[in-house]
Amino acid sequence: MVVALLIGAPFAEWLIRKYKVLTPKEVDNPEPELHIPEDLETAVVEGEKEPTYTPQLLKAGTIVAICMGLGAVLSQYMGQYITLPAYIGSMIVAAIVRNVGDFSGKYTVEGKGMNAIAEISLVLFVTMAINGLKLHELLNLALPLMIILAGQTILMVVFAWVMFFIFGKTYDAVMLCAGGIGFSMGSTANGLANMQAIAEKYGSSPRAWLIISLVGAFLIDLINALLVTWMGAW
């Protein structure tokens, strides 16, 4: 997980600079040439303070809590028929709530409040996952593990490089590489953390976010649970 966080975003940024990939911020906000006459007098004007987004934060927290509660009920019901991770129900409910809001227009599930909740949750998950590692129990296997880790790192970087070319050397491909490295060498949260680091600097990629989130956080666990259940009963 640590290596996934260390190489994911830097490798993606290297791809952007190496192949001069056009980023969303360059498209939406190109840097204009600034020409200031020498005889122009300038002054400093204090800008207005931005309002706080406490109501948005409370709204986002309420929506997340409702989705988690309904998702727990759904997971318990689905667990009677099929073995699934506990959070699958919450993901299904959250997807329904978000899409109903987008299509109906009666409410929104976005904004600074939701972004803050997402960032806090992501940081907490990654921190708790790393703190839960008991590395002292692996001291006797340190050398073999280091060799395996080095080989896996090289293989993943090469695979991500090939994937970048396959997906057309676009910004979406860069984000998929960053997310793929984090997901393959750590977890979905690592992939999302890598993508978030790149998005904050160069702009977001909704397509890449959808693919990594949908495949890494939902389809993989769902298919794995179905496959394990089927193999156990076979």
CSV table of C-alpha atoms in Angstrom, one decimal:
chain,number,residue,atom,x,y,z
A,1,MET,CA,0.0,0.0,0.0
A,2,VAL,CA,2.8,2.4,0.8
A,3,VAL,CA,4.6,1.7,-2.5
A,4,ALA,CA,1.3,2.2,-4.4
A,5,LEU,CA,1.0,5.7,-2.9
A,6,LEU,CA,4.6,6.5,-3.5
A,7,ILE,CA,4.8,5.7,-7.2
A,8,GLY,CA,1.2,6.1,-8.4
A,9,ALA,CA,0.9,9.9,-8.6
A,10,PRO,CA,4.5,10.6,-9.5
A,11,PHE,CA,4.4,8.2,-12.4
A,12,ALA,CA,1.2,9.7,-13.6
A,13,GLU,CA,2.7,13.2,-13.4
A,14,TRP,CA,5.8,11.9,-15.3
A,15,LEU,CA,3.5,10.7,-18.1
A,16,ILE,CA,1.8,14.1,-18.3
A,17,ARG,CA,5.2,15.9,-18.7
A,18,LYS,CA,6.8,13.3,-20.8
A,19,TYR,CA,4.1,13.0,-23.4
A,20,LYS,CA,2.7,16.6,-23.0
A,21,VAL,CA,-0.8,15.4,-22.2
A,22,LEU,CA,-3.4,18.1,-22.3
A,23,THR,CA,-5.1,18.4,-18.9
A,24,PRO,CA,-8.5,19.8,-18.0
A,25,LYS,CA,-7.1,22.9,-16.3
A,26,GLU,CA,-5.2,23.7,-19.5
A,27,VAL,CA,-8.3,23.4,-21.6
A,28,ASP,CA,-10.7,25.3,-19.2
A,29,ASN,CA,-8.4,27.9,-17.9
A,30,PRO,CA,-5.5,28.6,-20.4
A,31,GLU,CA,-3.0,31.0,-19.0
A,32,PRO,CA,-3.3,34.3,-20.9
A,33,GLU,CA,-0.4,36.4,-21.7
A,34,LEU,CA,-0.2,39.3,-19.3
A,35,HIS,CA,0.9,42.7,-20.6
A,36,ILE,CA,1.1,45.4,-18.0
A,37,PRO,CA,2.0,48.9,-19.2
A,38,GLU,CA,4.9,50.4,-17.4
A,39,ASP,CA,3.0,53.6,-16.5
A,40,LEU,CA,0.1,51.7,-15.0
A,41,GLU,CA,-0.5,52.3,-11.3
A,42,THR,CA,-1.6,49.2,-9.3
A,43,ALA,CA,-3.3,48.9,-6.0
A,44,VAL,CA,-4.1,46.0,-3.6
A,45,VAL,CA,-7.9,45.5,-3.1
A,46,GLU,CA,-9.1,43.2,-0.3
A,47,GLY,CA,-11.4,40.5,-1.6
A,48,GLU,CA,-14.6,39.4,-0.1
A,49,LYS,CA,-14.5,36.5,2.4
A,50,GLU,CA,-15.9,33.3,1.0
A,51,PRO,CA,-18.9,32.0,3.1
A,52,THR,CA,-18.4,28.8,5.1
A,53,TYR,CA,-20.0,25.6,3.8
A,54,THR,CA,-21.2,24.2,7.1
A,55,PRO,CA,-24.7,23.6,5.8
A,56,GLN,CA,-23.3,21.6,2.8
A,57,LEU,CA,-21.2,19.6,5.2
A,58,LEU,CA,-24.1,18.7,7.4
A,59,LYS,CA,-26.2,17.9,4.3
A,60,ALA,CA,-23.5,15.6,2.9
A,61,GLY,CA,-23.0,13.9,6.3
A,62,THR,CA,-26.8,13.3,6.6
A,63,ILE,CA,-27.0,11.8,3.1
A,64,VAL,CA,-24.0,9.5,3.8
A,65,ALA,CA,-25.5,8.4,7.2
A,66,ILE,CA,-28.8,7.6,5.5
A,67,CYS,CA,-27.1,5.6,2.7
A,68,MET,CA,-25.1,3.7,5.3
A,69,GLY,CA,-28.2,2.9,7.4
A,70,LEU,CA,-30.3,1.8,4.5
A,71,GLY,CA,-27.3,-0.1,3.0
A,72,ALA,CA,-26.8,-2.0,6.2
A,73,VAL,CA,-30.5,-3.2,6.1
A,74,LEU,CA,-30.1,-4.1,2.4
A,75,SER,CA,-26.8,-6.0,3.0
A,76,GLN,CA,-28.5,-8.0,5.8
A,77,TYR,CA,-31.4,-8.9,3.6
A,78,MET,CA,-29.1,-9.9,0.7
A,79,GLY,CA,-26.9,-11.9,3.0
A,80,GLN,CA,-29.7,-14.4,3.4
A,81,TYR,CA,-29.3,-15.4,-0.2
A,82,ILE,CA,-25.7,-14.6,-1.1
A,83,THR,CA,-22.4,-13.9,0.6
A,84,LEU,CA,-21.3,-10.3,0.0
A,85,PRO,CA,-19.1,-7.7,1.7
A,86,ALA,CA,-21.0,-5.6,4.3
A,87,TYR,CA,-20.5,-2.3,2.4
A,88,ILE,CA,-22.0,-3.5,-0.9
A,89,GLY,CA,-25.5,-2.6,0.2
A,90,SER,CA,-24.5,1.0,1.1
A,91,MET,CA,-22.8,1.4,-2.3
A,92,ILE,CA,-26.0,0.3,-4.0
A,93,VAL,CA,-28.1,2.7,-2.0
A,94,ALA,CA,-25.7,5.5,-2.5
A,95,ALA,CA,-25.6,5.0,-6.3
A,96,ILE,CA,-29.5,5.0,-6.4
A,97,VAL,CA,-29.7,8.2,-4.2
A,98,ARG,CA,-27.1,10.0,-6.4
A,99,ASN,CA,-28.7,9.1,-9.7
A,100,VAL,CA,-32.2,9.8,-8.6
A,101,GLY,CA,-31.1,13.3,-7.5
A,102,ASP,CA,-29.3,13.9,-10.8
A,103,PHE,CA,-32.2,12.8,-13.0
A,104,SER,CA,-35.0,14.4,-11.0
A,105,GLY,CA,-33.2,17.6,-10.1
A,106,LYS,CA,-35.0,17.8,-6.7
A,107,TYR,CA,-31.8,17.6,-4.7
A,108,THR,CA,-28.0,17.4,-5.3
A,109,VAL,CA,-25.4,15.2,-3.9
A,110,GLU,CA,-22.2,17.2,-4.6
A,111,GLY,CA,-20.4,20.3,-3.6
A,112,LYS,CA,-17.7,21.2,-1.0
A,113,GLY,CA,-19.5,19.4,1.8
A,114,MET,CA,-19.4,16.1,-0.1
A,115,ASN,CA,-15.9,16.6,-1.2
A,116,ALA,CA,-14.8,17.2,2.4
A,117,ILE,CA,-16.5,14.1,3.6
A,118,ALA,CA,-14.9,12.1,0.8
A,119,GLU,CA,-11.4,13.4,1.5
A,120,ILE,CA,-11.7,12.8,5.3
A,121,SER,CA,-13.0,9.3,4.7
A,122,LEU,CA,-10.3,8.5,2.3
A,123,VAL,CA,-7.5,9.7,4.5
A,124,LEU,CA,-8.9,7.9,7.5
A,125,PHE,CA,-9.2,4.6,5.6
A,126,VAL,CA,-5.6,4.7,4.2
A,127,THR,CA,-4.2,5.8,7.6
A,128,MET,CA,-6.0,3.0,9.5
A,129,ALA,CA,-5.1,0.4,7.0
A,130,ILE,CA,-1.4,1.3,7.1
A,131,ASN,CA,-1.5,1.5,10.9
A,132,GLY,CA,-3.0,-2.0,11.1
A,133,LEU,CA,0.0,-3.5,9.3
A,134,LYS,CA,2.0,-5.7,11.6
A,135,LEU,CA,5.4,-5.5,9.9
A,136,HIS,CA,7.3,-6.9,12.8
A,137,GLU,CA,5.8,-10.3,12.2
A,138,LEU,CA,7.4,-10.4,8.8
A,139,LEU,CA,11.0,-9.7,9.8
A,140,ASN,CA,12.0,-13.3,8.9
A,141,LEU,CA,10.6,-12.9,5.4
A,142,ALA,CA,12.0,-9.4,4.8
A,143,LEU,CA,14.4,-10.3,2.0
A,144,PRO,CA,12.0,-12.5,0.0
A,145,LEU,CA,9.2,-9.9,0.4
A,146,MET,CA,11.5,-7.1,-0.7
A,147,ILE,CA,12.4,-9.0,-3.9
A,148,ILE,CA,8.8,-9.8,-4.6
A,149,LEU,CA,7.8,-6.2,-4.0
A,150,ALA,CA,10.5,-4.9,-6.3
A,151,GLY,CA,9.4,-7.3,-9.0
A,152,GLN,CA,5.8,-6.4,-8.6
A,153,THR,CA,6.6,-2.7,-8.7
A,154,ILE,CA,8.5,-3.0,-11.9
A,155,LEU,CA,5.8,-5.2,-13.5
A,156,MET,CA,3.1,-2.8,-12.5
A,157,VAL,CA,4.9,0.3,-13.8
A,158,VAL,CA,5.4,-1.5,-17.2
A,159,PHE,CA,1.8,-2.6,-17.3
A,160,ALA,CA,0.6,0.9,-16.5
A,161,TRP,CA,2.9,2.3,-19.2
A,162,VAL,CA,1.4,-0.1,-21.8
A,163,MET,CA,-2.1,0.7,-20.5
A,164,PHE,CA,-1.4,4.4,-21.1
A,165,PHE,CA,-0.7,3.8,-24.8
A,166,ILE,CA,-3.7,1.4,-25.2
A,167,PHE,CA,-6.1,4.0,-23.9
A,168,GLY,CA,-4.8,6.6,-26.3
A,169,LYS,CA,-2.3,8.7,-24.3
A,170,THR,CA,-5.1,11.0,-23.0
A,171,TYR,CA,-5.6,12.5,-19.6
A,172,ASP,CA,-8.2,9.8,-18.9
A,173,ALA,CA,-5.5,7.2,-19.6
A,174,VAL,CA,-3.1,9.0,-17.1
A,175,MET,CA,-5.7,8.9,-14.4
A,176,LEU,CA,-6.5,5.2,-15.1
A,177,CYS,CA,-2.8,4.5,-14.7
A,178,ALA,CA,-2.6,6.3,-11.4
A,179,GLY,CA,-5.7,4.6,-10.1
A,180,GLY,CA,-4.6,1.2,-11.5
A,181,ILE,CA,-1.3,1.3,-9.8
A,182,GLY,CA,-2.9,2.1,-6.4
A,183,PHE,CA,-5.6,-0.5,-6.9
A,184,SER,CA,-3.3,-3.3,-8.1
A,185,MET,CA,-0.6,-2.8,-5.4
A,186,GLY,CA,-2.8,-1.7,-2.6
A,187,SER,CA,-6.6,-1.2,-2.5
A,188,THR,CA,-9.2,0.9,-4.2
A,189,ALA,CA,-8.7,3.6,-1.7
A,190,ASN,CA,-5.0,3.8,-2.7
A,191,GLY,CA,-6.1,4.2,-6.3
A,192,LEU,CA,-8.6,6.9,-5.5
A,193,ALA,CA,-5.9,8.7,-3.4
A,194,ASN,CA,-3.5,8.7,-6.3
A,195,MET,CA,-6.2,10.0,-8.6
A,196,GLN,CA,-7.2,12.7,-6.2
A,197,ALA,CA,-3.6,13.9,-5.9
A,198,ILE,CA,-3.4,14.3,-9.7
A,199,ALA,CA,-6.9,15.8,-10.0
A,200,GLU,CA,-6.1,18.6,-7.4
A,201,LYS,CA,-3.2,19.7,-9.6
A,202,TYR,CA,-4.3,19.0,-13.2
A,203,GLY,CA,-8.1,18.6,-13.0
A,204,SER,CA,-10.6,15.8,-12.6
A,205,SER,CA,-11.5,12.9,-15.0
A,206,PRO,CA,-15.0,11.7,-14.4
A,207,ARG,CA,-14.6,8.8,-16.7
A,208,ALA,CA,-11.6,7.5,-14.8
A,209,TRP,CA,-13.2,8.0,-11.4
A,210,LEU,CA,-16.2,6.1,-12.6
A,211,ILE,CA,-14.2,3.2,-13.9
A,212,ILE,CA,-11.9,2.8,-10.9
A,213,SER,CA,-14.7,3.3,-8.4
A,214,LEU,CA,-17.1,1.0,-10.1
A,215,VAL,CA,-14.7,-1.8,-10.9
A,216,GLY,CA,-12.4,-1.6,-7.8
A,217,ALA,CA,-15.0,-0.9,-5.1
A,218,PHE,CA,-18.0,-2.8,-6.4
A,219,LEU,CA,-17.6,-5.2,-9.4
A,220,ILE,CA,-14.4,-6.9,-8.1
A,221,ASP,CA,-15.9,-7.7,-4.7
A,222,LEU,CA,-19.2,-8.7,-6.1
A,223,ILE,CA,-17.8,-11.0,-8.7
A,224,ASN,CA,-15.3,-12.4,-6.2
A,225,ALA,CA,-18.0,-13.1,-3.7
A,226,LEU,CA,-20.2,-14.8,-6.3
A,227,LEU,CA,-17.2,-16.9,-7.6
A,228,VAL,CA,-16.1,-18.0,-4.1
A,229,THR,CA,-19.7,-18.9,-3.1
A,230,TRP,CA,-20.1,-20.9,-6.3
A,231,MET,CA,-16.8,-22.7,-5.9
A,232,GLY,CA,-17.6,-23.5,-2.3
A,233,ALA,CA,-20.9,-25.1,-3.3
A,234,TRP,CA,-19.5,-26.9,-6.3
